[in-house]
PDB file of C-alpha atoms in Angstrom:
ATOM      1  CA  UNK Y  11       0.144  -0.096   0.230  1.00 47.00           C
ATOM      2  CA  UNK Y  12       2.966   2.240   0.746  1.00 41.00           C
ATOM      3  CA  UNK Y  13       3.463   2.381  -3.067  1.00 67.00           C
ATOM      4  CA  UNK Y  14       0.381   3.153  -3.993  1.00 60.00           C
ATOM      5  CA  UNK Y  15       0.759   5.898  -2.114  1.00 55.00           C
ATOM      6  CA  UNK Y  16       3.883   7.033  -3.693  1.00 54.00           C
ATOM      7  CA  UNK Y  17       2.741   6.031  -6.742  1.00 49.00           C
ATOM      8  CA  UNK Y  18      -0.297   8.399  -6.727  1.00 54.00           C
ATOM      9  CA  UNK Y  19       1.928  11.036  -5.324  1.00 52.00           C
ATOM     10  CA  UNK Y  20       4.499  10.991  -8.183  1.00 51.00           C
ATOM     11  CA  UNK Y  21       1.494  10.982 -10.720  1.00 50.00           C
ATOM     12  CA  UNK Y  22      -0.394  13.555  -9.637  1.00 51.00           C
ATOM     13  CA  UNK Y  23       2.511  15.937  -9.408  1.00 56.00           C
ATOM     14  CA  UNK Y  24       4.299  14.878 -12.847  1.00 58.00           C
ATOM     15  CA  UNK Y  25       0.845  15.325 -14.113  1.00 64.00           C
ATOM     16  CA  UNK Y  26       1.430  17.487 -16.784  1.00 82.00           C
ATOM     17  CA  UNK Y  27       1.549  16.358 -20.852  1.00 93.00           C
ATOM     18  CA  UNK Y  28      -1.065  13.271 -19.102  1.00 90.00           C
ATOM     19  CA  UNK Y  29      -3.517  15.515 -18.367  1.00 90.00           C
ATOM     20  CA  UNK Y  30      -3.684  15.070 -21.971  1.00 94.00           C
ATOM     21  CA  UNK Y  31      -3.503  11.602 -22.617  1.00 94.00           C
ATOM     22  CA  UNK Y  32      -6.400  11.490 -19.932  1.00 92.00           C
ATOM     23  CA  UNK Y  33      -8.749  13.730 -22.093  1.00 94.00           C
ATOM     24  CA  UNK Y  34      -8.267  11.086 -25.084  1.00 96.00           C
ATOM     25  CA  UNK Y  35      -7.874   7.896 -23.663  1.00 95.00           C
ATOM     26  CA  UNK Y  36     -11.260   8.931 -21.902  1.00 95.00           C
ATOM     27  CA  UNK Y  37     -12.750   9.946 -24.836  1.00 96.00           C
ATOM     28  CA  UNK Y  38     -11.755   7.132 -26.609  1.00 97.00           C
ATOM     29  CA  UNK Y  39     -13.574   4.394 -23.812  1.00 97.00           C
ATOM     30  CA  UNK Y  40     -16.098   6.731 -24.336  1.00 97.00           C
ATOM     31  CA  UNK Y  41     -16.922   5.608 -27.798  1.00 97.00           C
ATOM     32  CA  UNK Y  42     -16.269   2.124 -26.826  1.00 97.00           C
ATOM     33  CA  UNK Y  43     -18.990   2.664 -24.219  1.00 98.00           C
ATOM     34  CA  UNK Y  44     -21.441   4.479 -26.441  1.00 97.00           C
ATOM     35  CA  UNK Y  45     -21.388   1.617 -28.994  1.00 97.00           C
ATOM     36  CA  UNK Y  46     -21.568  -1.251 -26.593  1.00 97.00           C
ATOM     37  CA  UNK Y  47     -24.003   0.741 -23.734  1.00 98.00           C
ATOM     38  CA  UNK Y  48     -22.909  -1.691 -20.848  1.00 98.00           C
ATOM     39  CA  UNK Y  49     -25.492  -2.058 -18.252  1.00 98.00           C
ATOM     40  CA  UNK Y  50     -23.430  -3.625 -16.064  1.00 98.00           C
ATOM     41  CA  UNK Y  51     -19.382  -1.942 -15.749  1.00 98.00           C
ATOM     42  CA  UNK Y  52     -16.300  -3.172 -13.428  1.00 98.00           C
ATOM     43  CA  UNK Y  53     -13.489  -0.390 -13.638  1.00 98.00           C
ATOM     44  CA  UNK Y  54     -10.560  -1.600 -12.762  1.00 97.00           C
ATOM     45  CA  UNK Y  55      -8.300   1.957 -11.021  1.00 93.00           C
ATOM     46  CA  UNK Y  56     -10.152   4.878 -11.467  1.00 90.00           C
ATOM     47  CA  UNK Y  57      -7.212   7.545 -11.277  1.00 81.00           C
ATOM     48  CA  UNK Y  58      -8.126  11.634 -11.081  1.00 81.00           C
ATOM     49  CA  UNK Y  59     -10.547  11.478 -13.385  1.00 83.00           C
ATOM     50  CA  UNK Y  60     -13.822   9.708 -13.309  1.00 91.00           C
ATOM     51  CA  UNK Y  61     -14.792   7.830 -16.528  1.00 95.00           C
ATOM     52  CA  UNK Y  62     -18.322   7.393 -15.062  1.00 96.00           C
ATOM     53  CA  UNK Y  63     -18.819  10.995 -14.651  1.00 94.00           C
ATOM     54  CA  UNK Y  64     -17.440  11.722 -17.960  1.00 95.00           C
ATOM     55  CA  UNK Y  65     -20.243   8.971 -19.368  1.00 97.00           C
ATOM     56  CA  UNK Y  66     -23.020  10.665 -17.274  1.00 96.00           C
ATOM     57  CA  UNK Y  67     -22.373  13.841 -18.707  1.00 95.00           C
ATOM     58  CA  UNK Y  68     -22.836  12.652 -22.379  1.00 95.00           C
ATOM     59  CA  UNK Y  69     -25.845  10.407 -21.522  1.00 96.00           C
ATOM     60  CA  UNK Y  70     -24.727   7.341 -20.596  1.00 97.00           C
ATOM     61  CA  UNK Y  71     -26.389   5.253 -18.129  1.00 97.00           C
ATOM     62  CA  UNK Y  72     -25.778   1.995 -16.424  1.00 98.00           C
ATOM     63  CA  UNK Y  73     -27.598  -0.366 -13.586  1.00 98.00           C
ATOM     64  CA  UNK Y  74     -24.518  -1.150 -11.868  1.00 98.00           C
ATOM     65  CA  UNK Y  75     -20.685   0.652 -12.276  1.00 98.00           C
ATOM     66  CA  UNK Y  76     -18.585  -0.984  -9.575  1.00 98.00           C
ATOM     67  CA  UNK Y  77     -14.615   1.125  -9.376  1.00 97.00           C
ATOM     68  CA  UNK Y  78     -11.700  -1.359  -7.638  1.00 97.00           C
ATOM     69  CA  UNK Y  79      -8.585   1.592  -6.225  1.00 95.00           C
ATOM     70  CA  UNK Y  80      -6.594   0.996  -4.380  1.00 93.00           C
ATOM     71  CA  UNK Y  81      -5.104   4.266  -3.601  1.00 91.00           C
ATOM     72  CA  UNK Y  82      -6.874   6.063  -0.855  1.00 91.00           C
ATOM     73  CA  UNK Y  83      -6.561   9.329  -2.462  1.00 91.00           C
ATOM     74  CA  UNK Y  84      -8.257   8.007  -5.805  1.00 92.00           C
ATOM     75  CA  UNK Y  85     -10.736   6.161  -3.977  1.00 94.00           C
ATOM     76  CA  UNK Y  86     -12.253   9.548  -1.763  1.00 93.00           C
ATOM     77  CA  UNK Y  87     -11.863  11.141  -4.886  1.00 92.00           C
ATOM     78  CA  UNK Y  88     -14.130   8.611  -6.750  1.00 93.00           C
ATOM     79  CA  UNK Y  89     -16.565   7.903  -4.014  1.00 93.00           C
ATOM     80  CA  UNK Y  90     -17.031  12.225  -4.056  1.00 92.00           C
ATOM     81  CA  UNK Y  91     -19.034  12.134  -7.438  1.00 87.00           C
ATOM     82  CA  UNK Y  92     -22.414  11.477  -6.600  1.00 85.00           C
ATOM     83  CA  UNK Y  93     -23.530   9.059  -9.764  1.00 93.00           C
ATOM     84  CA  UNK Y  94     -26.369   6.657  -9.270  1.00 94.00           C
ATOM     85  CA  UNK Y  95     -25.749   3.213  -9.253  1.00 97.00           C
ATOM     86  CA  UNK Y  96     -22.088   3.619  -8.011  1.00 97.00           C
ATOM     87  CA  UNK Y  97     -19.931   2.131  -5.931  1.00 96.00           C
ATOM     88  CA  UNK Y  98     -16.301   1.848  -4.981  1.00 96.00           C
ATOM     89  CA  UNK Y  99     -13.882  -0.922  -3.436  1.00 97.00           C
ATOM     90  CA  UNK Y 100     -10.892   0.200  -2.288  1.00 96.00           C
ATOM     91  CA  UNK Y 101      -8.232  -2.812  -2.619  1.00 95.00           C
ATOM     92  CA  UNK Y 102      -6.004  -4.515  -5.345  1.00 95.00           C
ATOM     93  CA  UNK Y 103      -8.437  -6.242  -7.769  1.00 96.00           C
ATOM     94  CA  UNK Y 104      -7.452  -9.767  -7.224  1.00 96.00           C
ATOM     95  CA  UNK Y 105      -7.831  -9.213  -3.413  1.00 96.00           C
ATOM     96  CA  UNK Y 106     -11.079  -8.320  -4.141  1.00 96.00           C
ATOM     97  CA  UNK Y 107     -12.460 -10.390  -6.971  1.00 96.00           C
ATOM     98  CA  UNK Y 108     -14.713 -11.814  -4.807  1.00 95.00           C
ATOM     99  CA  UNK Y 109     -16.801  -8.655  -3.943  1.00 95.00           C
ATOM    100  CA  UNK Y 110     -17.303  -8.001  -7.683  1.00 96.00           C
ATOM    101  CA  UNK Y 111     -20.193  -8.316 -10.083  1.00 95.00           C
ATOM    102  CA  UNK Y 112     -20.430 -11.974 -11.916  1.00 94.00           C
ATOM    103  CA  UNK Y 113     -20.365 -11.587 -15.855  1.00 97.00           C
ATOM    104  CA  UNK Y 114     -20.334  -8.096 -16.305  1.00 98.00           C
ATOM    105  CA  UNK Y 115     -20.825  -6.490 -19.342  1.00 98.00           C
ATOM    106  CA  UNK Y 116     -17.954  -4.409 -19.553  1.00 98.00           C
ATOM    107  CA  UNK Y 117     -14.460  -4.238 -18.097  1.00 98.00           C
ATOM    108  CA  UNK Y 118     -12.384  -1.492 -18.252  1.00 98.00           C
ATOM    109  CA  UNK Y 119      -8.910  -1.884 -17.367  1.00 97.00           C
ATOM    110  CA  UNK Y 120      -7.074   1.748 -18.196  1.00 96.00           C
ATOM    111  CA  UNK Y 121      -3.983   2.610 -18.360  1.00 92.00           C
ATOM    112  CA  UNK Y 122      -2.796  -0.199 -15.778  1.00 93.00           C
ATOM    113  CA  UNK Y 123      -1.980  -3.430 -17.105  1.00 95.00           C
ATOM    114  CA  UNK Y 124       1.779  -2.046 -17.900  1.00 93.00           C
ATOM    115  CA  UNK Y 125       1.741  -0.814 -13.918  1.00 90.00           C
ATOM    116  CA  UNK Y 126       0.852  -3.688 -11.657  1.00 91.00           C
ATOM    117  CA  UNK Y 127       3.866  -6.089 -10.599  1.00 89.00           C
ATOM    118  CA  UNK Y 128       2.084  -8.969 -11.214  1.00 94.00           C
ATOM    119  CA  UNK Y 129       0.108  -8.574 -14.848  1.00 95.00           C
ATOM    120  CA  UNK Y 130      -0.447 -12.014 -14.788  1.00 96.00           C
ATOM    121  CA  UNK Y 131      -2.039 -12.337 -11.954  1.00 96.00           C
ATOM    122  CA  UNK Y 132      -4.561  -9.220 -12.361  1.00 97.00           C
ATOM    123  CA  UNK Y 133      -5.442 -10.701 -15.939  1.00 97.00           C
ATOM    124  CA  UNK Y 134      -6.300 -14.438 -14.215  1.00 97.00           C
ATOM    125  CA  UNK Y 135      -8.571 -12.749 -11.803  1.00 97.00           C
ATOM    126  CA  UNK Y 136     -10.141 -10.250 -14.265  1.00 98.00           C
ATOM    127  CA  UNK Y 137     -11.046 -13.776 -16.388  1.00 97.00           C
ATOM    128  CA  UNK Y 138     -12.603 -15.609 -13.276  1.00 96.00           C
ATOM    129  CA  UNK Y 139     -15.312 -12.617 -13.358  1.00 97.00           C
ATOM    130  CA  UNK Y 140     -16.006 -12.065 -16.978  1.00 98.00           C
ATOM    131  CA  UNK Y 141     -18.789 -14.062 -18.525  1.00 97.00           C
ATOM    132  CA  UNK Y 142     -19.303 -15.253 -22.553  1.00 95.00           C
ATOM    133  CA  UNK Y 143     -20.601 -11.529 -23.553  1.00 96.00           C
ATOM    134  CA  UNK Y 144     -18.236  -9.832 -21.057  1.00 98.00           C
ATOM    135  CA  UNK Y 145     -16.100  -7.070 -23.178  1.00 98.00           C
ATOM    136  CA  UNK Y 146     -12.674  -6.641 -21.521  1.00 98.00           C
ATOM    137  CA  UNK Y 147     -11.097  -2.987 -22.208  1.00 98.00           C
ATOM    138  CA  UNK Y 148      -7.235  -2.739 -21.994  1.00 98.00           C
ATOM    139  CA  UNK Y 149      -5.504   0.260 -23.176  1.00 97.00           C
ATOM    140  CA  UNK Y 150      -1.510   0.494 -22.417  1.00 97.00           C
ATOM    141  CA  UNK Y 151       1.407   2.681 -23.670  1.00 96.00           C
ATOM    142  CA  UNK Y 152       2.967   1.597 -26.714  1.00 97.00           C
ATOM    143  CA  UNK Y 153       6.251   0.417 -27.390  1.00 96.00           C
ATOM    144  CA  UNK Y 154       6.187   1.013 -30.727  1.00 97.00           C
ATOM    145  CA  UNK Y 155       5.356   5.402 -30.281  1.00 97.00           C
ATOM    146  CA  UNK Y 156       6.295   7.413 -32.729  1.00 98.00           C
ATOM    147  CA  UNK Y 157       8.394   8.933 -29.741  1.00 96.00           C
ATOM    148  CA  UNK Y 158      10.085   5.885 -29.047  1.00 95.00           C
ATOM    149  CA  UNK Y 159      11.134   5.396 -32.683  1.00 97.00           C
ATOM    150  CA  UNK Y 160      12.271   8.878 -32.564  1.00 97.00           C
ATOM    151  CA  UNK Y 161      14.245   8.193 -29.555  1.00 95.00           C
ATOM    152  CA  UNK Y 162      15.944   4.661 -31.183  1.00 96.00           C
ATOM    153  CA  UNK Y 163      16.818   6.642 -34.190  1.00 97.00           C
ATOM    154  CA  UNK Y 164      18.606   9.418 -32.188  1.00 96.00           C
ATOM    155  CA  UNK Y 165      20.408   6.902 -30.632  1.00 95.00           C
ATOM    156  CA  UNK Y 166      19.170   7.837 -26.830  1.00 93.00           C
ATOM    157  CA  UNK Y 167      17.844   4.302 -26.445  1.00 91.00           C
ATOM    158  CA  UNK Y 168      18.836   0.806 -28.137  1.00 90.00           C
ATOM    159  CA  UNK Y 169      16.307  -1.220 -27.175  1.00 92.00           C
ATOM    160  CA  UNK Y 170      12.120   0.314 -28.438  1.00 94.00           C
ATOM    161  CA  UNK Y 171      11.208  -1.788 -24.616  1.00 88.00           C
ATOM    162  CA  UNK Y 172      13.095  -0.022 -22.598  1.00 81.00           C
ATOM    163  CA  UNK Y 173      12.109   1.800 -19.320  1.00 74.00           C
ATOM    164  CA  UNK Y 174      12.012   5.449 -19.273  1.00 72.00           C
ATOM    165  CA  UNK Y 175      12.876   7.871 -16.424  1.00 63.00           C
ATOM    166  CA  UNK Y 176       9.306   8.601 -16.086  1.00 63.00           C
ATOM    167  CA  UNK Y 177       8.532   4.999 -16.068  1.00 58.00           C
ATOM    168  CA  UNK Y 178      10.532   4.109 -13.340  1.00 54.00           C
ATOM    169  CA  UNK Y 179       8.989   6.916 -11.553  1.00 53.00           C
ATOM    170  CA  UNK Y 180       5.467   5.998 -11.913  1.00 53.00           C
ATOM    171  CA  UNK Y 181       6.607   2.324 -11.008  1.00 58.00           C
ATOM    172  CA  UNK Y 182       6.198   1.170 -14.137  1.00 61.00           C
ATOM    173  CA  UNK Y 183       7.703  -2.385 -15.279  1.00 68.00           C
ATOM    174  CA  UNK Y 184       7.265  -3.142 -18.402  1.00 86.00           C
ATOM    175  CA  UNK Y 185       6.349  -2.050 -21.835  1.00 92.00           C
ATOM    176  CA  UNK Y 186       4.078  -3.135 -24.275  1.00 95.00           C
ATOM    177  CA  UNK Y 187       3.351  -3.148 -28.085  1.00 96.00           C
ATOM    178  CA  UNK Y 188       0.470  -5.345 -29.613  1.00 96.00           C
ATOM    179  CA  UNK Y 189       1.946  -8.552 -30.155  1.00 96.00           C
ATOM    180  CA  UNK Y 190       3.424  -8.535 -26.225  1.00 95.00           C
ATOM    181  CA  UNK Y 191      -0.690  -7.502 -25.353  1.00 97.00           C
ATOM    182  CA  UNK Y 192      -2.072 -10.214 -27.761  1.00 97.00           C
ATOM    183  CA  UNK Y 193       0.344 -12.909 -26.620  1.00 97.00           C
ATOM    184  CA  UNK Y 194      -0.716 -12.398 -23.261  1.00 97.00           C
ATOM    185  CA  UNK Y 195      -4.328 -11.913 -23.554  1.00 97.00           C
ATOM    186  CA  UNK Y 196      -4.577 -14.834 -25.472  1.00 97.00           C
ATOM    187  CA  UNK Y 197      -2.365 -17.264 -22.602  1.00 97.00           C
ATOM    188  CA  UNK Y 198      -5.469 -16.554 -20.247  1.00 97.00           C
ATOM    189  CA  UNK Y 199      -8.298 -17.891 -23.083  1.00 97.00           C
ATOM    190  CA  UNK Y 200      -9.171 -14.407 -24.210  1.00 98.00           C
ATOM    191  CA  UNK Y 201     -10.027 -13.679 -27.973  1.00 98.00           C
ATOM    192  CA  UNK Y 202      -9.232 -10.477 -29.223  1.00 98.00           C
ATOM    193  CA  UNK Y 203     -11.592  -8.892 -31.808  1.00 98.00           C
ATOM    194  CA  UNK Y 204     -10.683  -5.242 -32.271  1.00 98.00           C
ATOM    195  CA  UNK Y 205      -7.753  -3.012 -31.180  1.00 97.00           C
ATOM    196  CA  UNK Y 206      -7.151   0.149 -32.040  1.00 97.00           C
ATOM    197  CA  UNK Y 207      -4.502   3.371 -31.310  1.00 98.00           C
ATOM    198  CA  UNK Y 208      -4.659   6.414 -29.255  1.00 98.00           C
ATOM    199  CA  UNK Y 209      -2.683   9.597 -29.861  1.00 98.00           C
ATOM    200  CA  UNK Y 210       0.061  10.150 -32.129  1.00 98.00           C
ATOM    201  CA  UNK Y 211       2.224  11.729 -29.604  1.00 97.00           C
ATOM    202  CA  UNK Y 212       5.561  12.724 -31.544  1.00 96.00           C
ATOM    203  CA  UNK Y 213       7.894  13.300 -28.391  1.00 96.00           C
ATOM    204  CA  UNK Y 214       8.328  13.025 -24.662  1.00 93.00           C
ATOM    205  CA  UNK Y 215       5.399  13.897 -22.470  1.00 92.00           C
ATOM    206  CA  UNK Y 216       7.970  17.221 -21.101  1.00 92.00           C
ATOM    207  CA  UNK Y 217       8.461  18.158 -24.355  1.00 95.00           C
ATOM    208  CA  UNK Y 218       4.673  17.806 -25.514  1.00 95.00           C
ATOM    209  CA  UNK Y 219       3.791  19.589 -22.297  1.00 94.00           C
ATOM    210  CA  UNK Y 220       3.550  23.758 -24.169  1.00 95.00           C
ATOM    211  CA  UNK Y 221       1.959  21.786 -27.517  1.00 93.00           C
ATOM    212  CA  UNK Y 222      -1.770  22.025 -27.035  1.00 94.00           C
ATOM    213  CA  UNK Y 223      -1.346  25.761 -26.135  1.00 94.00           C
ATOM    214  CA  UNK Y 224       0.853  26.531 -28.954  1.00 94.00           C
ATOM    215  CA  UNK Y 225      -0.842  23.974 -31.511  1.00 93.00           C
ATOM    216  CA  UNK Y 226      -4.238  24.479 -30.842  1.00 96.00           C
ATOM    217  CA  UNK Y 227      -7.200  22.030 -29.902  1.00 96.00           C
ATOM    218  CA  UNK Y 228      -7.989  21.386 -33.388  1.00 97.00           C
ATOM    219  CA  UNK Y 229      -4.369  19.820 -34.077  1.00 97.00           C
ATOM    220  CA  UNK Y 230      -4.227  18.051 -30.790  1.00 97.00           C
ATOM    221  CA  UNK Y 231      -7.554  16.411 -32.194  1.00 97.00           C
ATOM    222  CA  UNK Y 232      -6.108  15.265 -35.543  1.00 98.00           C
ATOM    223  CA  UNK Y 233      -2.939  13.899 -33.580  1.00 98.00           C
ATOM    224  CA  UNK Y 234      -5.720  12.285 -32.044  1.00 98.00           C
ATOM    225  CA  UNK Y 235      -7.464  10.516 -35.028  1.00 97.00           C
ATOM    226  CA  UNK Y 236      -4.274   9.837 -36.469  1.00 98.00           C
ATOM    227  CA  UNK Y 237      -3.828   7.067 -33.779  1.00 98.00           C
ATOM    228  CA  UNK Y 238      -6.727   5.894 -34.785  1.00 96.00           C
ATOM    229  CA  UNK Y 239      -5.685   5.672 -38.544  1.00 97.00           C
ATOM    230  CA  UNK Y 240      -2.097   4.767 -37.747  1.00 98.00           C
ATOM    231  CA  UNK Y 241      -2.233   2.494 -34.035  1.00 97.00           C
ATOM    232  CA  UNK Y 242       1.190   1.178 -34.911  1.00 97.00           C
ATOM    233  CA  UNK Y 243       3.000   3.847 -33.988  1.00 98.00           C
ATOM    234  CA  UNK Y 244       0.213   5.535 -31.472  1.00 98.00           C
ATOM    235  CA  UNK Y 245       1.350   6.706 -28.166  1.00 97.00           C
ATOM    236  CA  UNK Y 246      -1.348   3.777 -26.778  1.00 97.00           C
ATOM    237  CA  UNK Y 247      -2.518   1.210 -28.060  1.00 98.00           C
ATOM    238  CA  UNK Y 248      -6.280  -1.053 -27.004  1.00 98.00           C
ATOM    239  CA  UNK Y 249      -7.160  -4.385 -27.342  1.00 98.00           C
ATOM    240  CA  UNK Y 250     -10.467  -5.955 -26.330  1.00 98.00           C
ATOM    241  CA  UNK Y 251     -11.359  -9.472 -25.837  1.00 98.00           C
ATOM    242  CA  UNK Y 252     -14.269 -11.605 -24.869  1.00 98.00           C
ATOM    243  CA  UNK Y 253     -13.494 -15.485 -23.603  1.00 98.00           C
ATOM    244  CA  UNK Y 254     -12.624 -17.973 -26.365  1.00 93.00           C
TER     245      UNK Y 254
END
């Protein structure tokens, strides 16, 4: 738990361009929720920006939305949202799996799998609660993001999966490419039926920080759409899967 609280503080202090990533990560998930219109939703980790609040603001509704969040601060933020049929369980998903709904329509694991110490244990626990029609959405940073490709071309890194200083500060032990993510999901008896990318990011978070104000929302939205068109170089990738 001590590591979780230190991660929380490091994340909030180093928010910067991450705010833009949250914006577009959230937009992607809103698009996916609008397509499925799930009634029973489980969200694994919520951070400081509530996906449920954004979904409700655009007219989304649900019968049950359960957030599982180990951080005290993020749990408190989630509880302050006065949303209908919205439940917050503080703890690691693997430890509170028995408290989760069985056969939910949609399980959201956004920006998390690359951070947990044991990703296989988490996926195993998630699979335990999935039913035949459950959709599991997972998104993670992309090892083949344009900014990593550029760093390799500049000789700053030798390996696209190198752990950066930011990865280390946020306790992120791994970086996925689509092949890695697919192999791990399939290893847990899941079949991926959709995949894509989120936002092309040419430079590091620090270098990108002033660009939204300098370039404008139209350019940022264009980079988001470019990530959809060219997921292989997008800053983040996502997959959606069901039980095999």
